[in-house]
Amino acid sequence: MKIKQTDLSYVSGIIDAEGCICISRRSNKTGDTINYKAELTTSMCDIHSIKFIQSLFGGNIRIGNGKRRDGRIRHNCYIISYSGSKMKRILELTLPYIKVKQEQAKLAIKFIELKEKPTKKRKLFQTTDKKTLKLLKQYYIEVKRLKTSNWIKK
């Protein structure tokens, strides 16, 4: 299905304003295994915008609870998330229109390309190569830095 440029532009605006392009890092309990994961998440109170994104790219919508971290009640929000090759496709299609988070999107695409190289035995990426692990960590740190550098500083 060919997606219209106006639709890609609209989704790009949502990603810039309400989206989160992140790379998370997790380790096992002993700390000897570290795993990195890129994720594109959009969370909004308006389900229509989330359903529109779903109509273009698929995925599942989940409902976030109505409590803030400080315990106050807020409206439920609707969340759609992507990772892996689906995330890469969305970012590649919307990249020309993304303005605020363009560097994060470029790094996430590079990260996914590096991480999604399958081995012959497994479809999932696994590496103990120190050079590759170092590069994954660099992408993680840089995306994290870019996320905080866009904050308004007082």
Coordinates of C-alpha atoms in Angstrom, one line a residue:
M1 CA 0.0 0.0 0.0
K2 CA 1.4 3.4 -1.0
I3 CA 1.1 6.0 1.7
K4 CA 0.4 9.6 0.7
Q5 CA 3.0 12.2 1.5
T6 CA 0.4 14.2 3.4
D7 CA -0.2 11.3 5.7
L8 CA 3.5 10.8 6.2
S9 CA 3.9 14.5 7.0
Y10 CA 1.0 14.2 9.5
V11 CA 2.5 11.2 11.2
S12 CA 5.9 13.0 11.3
G13 CA 4.3 15.9 13.2
I14 CA 2.8 13.4 15.7
I15 CA 6.2 11.8 16.2
D16 CA 7.9 15.2 16.6
A17 CA 5.3 16.4 19.2
E18 CA 4.0 13.3 21.0
G19 CA 6.4 10.5 20.0
C20 CA 9.3 9.0 21.8
I21 CA 12.3 7.6 19.9
C22 CA 14.4 5.8 22.4
I23 CA 17.0 3.1 22.9
S24 CA 16.7 1.3 26.2
R25 CA 19.3 -0.8 27.9
R26 CA 18.6 -3.7 30.2
S27 CA 20.8 -6.2 31.9
N28 CA 20.2 -9.5 33.6
K29 CA 20.3 -9.8 37.4
T30 CA 24.0 -10.7 37.4
G31 CA 24.8 -7.8 35.0
D32 CA 26.9 -10.0 32.7
T33 CA 24.4 -9.7 29.8
I34 CA 23.3 -6.3 28.4
N35 CA 20.5 -6.0 25.8
Y36 CA 19.7 -2.8 23.9
K37 CA 16.3 -2.2 22.2
A38 CA 15.1 0.7 20.0
E39 CA 11.4 1.7 20.3
L40 CA 9.1 4.3 18.7
T41 CA 6.2 5.0 21.0
T42 CA 3.4 7.5 20.6
S43 CA 1.0 8.3 23.4
M44 CA -2.1 10.5 23.1
C45 CA -5.4 11.1 24.7
D46 CA -7.0 11.3 21.3
I47 CA -7.6 7.8 20.0
H48 CA -8.4 9.0 16.5
S49 CA -4.8 10.0 15.8
I50 CA -3.5 6.7 17.2
K51 CA -6.0 4.7 15.1
F52 CA -4.9 6.7 12.0
I53 CA -1.2 5.6 12.7
Q54 CA -2.4 2.0 13.2
S55 CA -4.3 2.1 9.9
L56 CA -1.1 3.0 8.1
F57 CA 1.4 0.8 9.8
G58 CA -0.5 -1.8 11.8
G59 CA 0.3 -2.6 15.4
N60 CA -1.7 -2.8 18.6
I61 CA -3.2 0.0 20.6
R62 CA -3.0 -0.2 24.4
I63 CA -4.5 2.0 27.0
G64 CA -2.3 3.7 29.6
N65 CA -3.7 4.0 33.1
G66 CA -5.1 7.3 34.2
K67 CA -2.7 8.0 37.1
R68 CA 0.3 10.3 37.0
R69 CA 3.5 9.4 38.8
D70 CA 2.5 11.8 41.6
G71 CA -0.8 10.0 42.1
R72 CA -3.1 12.5 40.5
I73 CA -5.8 11.3 38.1
R74 CA -5.6 12.1 34.4
H75 CA -7.3 11.0 31.3
N76 CA -6.5 7.6 29.9
C77 CA -4.0 7.7 27.0
Y78 CA -3.8 5.5 24.0
I79 CA -0.4 4.1 23.2
I80 CA 1.1 2.5 20.0
S81 CA 4.6 1.2 19.9
Y82 CA 6.9 -0.1 17.2
S83 CA 10.4 -1.7 17.3
G84 CA 12.6 -3.6 14.9
S85 CA 12.0 -3.6 11.2
K86 CA 8.6 -2.0 11.5
M87 CA 10.0 0.9 13.4
K88 CA 12.8 1.3 10.8
R89 CA 10.3 1.4 8.0
I90 CA 8.2 4.1 9.7
L91 CA 11.2 6.2 10.5
E92 CA 12.6 5.9 6.9
L93 CA 9.3 6.9 5.4
T94 CA 8.8 9.9 7.8
L95 CA 12.4 11.0 8.0
P96 CA 12.1 13.7 5.4
Y97 CA 9.3 15.4 7.4
I98 CA 10.6 14.9 10.9
K99 CA 12.2 18.2 12.2
V100 CA 12.8 18.1 16.0
K101 CA 13.7 14.4 16.4
Q102 CA 15.5 13.9 13.1
E103 CA 18.9 13.1 14.6
Q104 CA 17.3 10.6 17.0
A105 CA 15.5 9.0 14.1
K106 CA 18.7 8.7 12.0
L107 CA 20.5 7.1 14.9
A108 CA 17.7 4.7 15.6
I109 CA 17.7 3.6 12.0
K110 CA 21.5 2.9 12.2
F111 CA 21.0 1.1 15.5
I112 CA 18.3 -1.2 14.0
E113 CA 20.4 -1.9 10.9
L114 CA 23.3 -2.9 13.1
K115 CA 21.2 -4.9 15.6
E116 CA 19.0 -6.7 13.2
K117 CA 21.7 -8.6 11.3
P118 CA 20.6 -12.2 11.9
T119 CA 22.9 -15.1 12.4
K120 CA 22.7 -18.3 10.4
K121 CA 21.5 -20.3 13.4
R122 CA 19.1 -17.7 14.9
K123 CA 16.7 -15.0 13.6
L124 CA 17.4 -12.9 16.7
F125 CA 20.5 -10.8 16.9
Q126 CA 23.1 -11.8 19.5
T127 CA 26.6 -10.7 19.8
T128 CA 29.5 -10.9 22.1
D129 CA 31.7 -8.9 19.7
K130 CA 33.1 -6.0 21.8
K131 CA 33.2 -3.6 18.9
T132 CA 29.5 -4.1 18.0
L133 CA 28.5 -3.9 21.7
K134 CA 30.5 -0.7 22.0
L135 CA 28.7 0.8 19.0
L136 CA 25.3 -0.2 20.3
K137 CA 26.2 1.5 23.6
Q138 CA 27.3 4.7 21.7
Y139 CA 23.9 4.8 19.9
Y140 CA 22.1 4.4 23.2
I141 CA 24.1 7.2 24.9
E142 CA 23.7 9.6 21.9
V143 CA 19.9 9.1 21.6
K144 CA 19.6 9.7 25.3
R145 CA 21.7 12.9 25.0
L146 CA 19.6 14.1 22.1
K147 CA 16.4 13.6 24.0
T148 CA 17.6 15.7 26.9
S149 CA 19.3 18.4 24.7
N150 CA 15.8 19.3 23.3
W151 CA 14.5 20.3 26.7
I152 CA 14.1 24.0 27.4
K153 CA 16.7 25.0 29.9
K154 CA 15.9 27.6 32.5

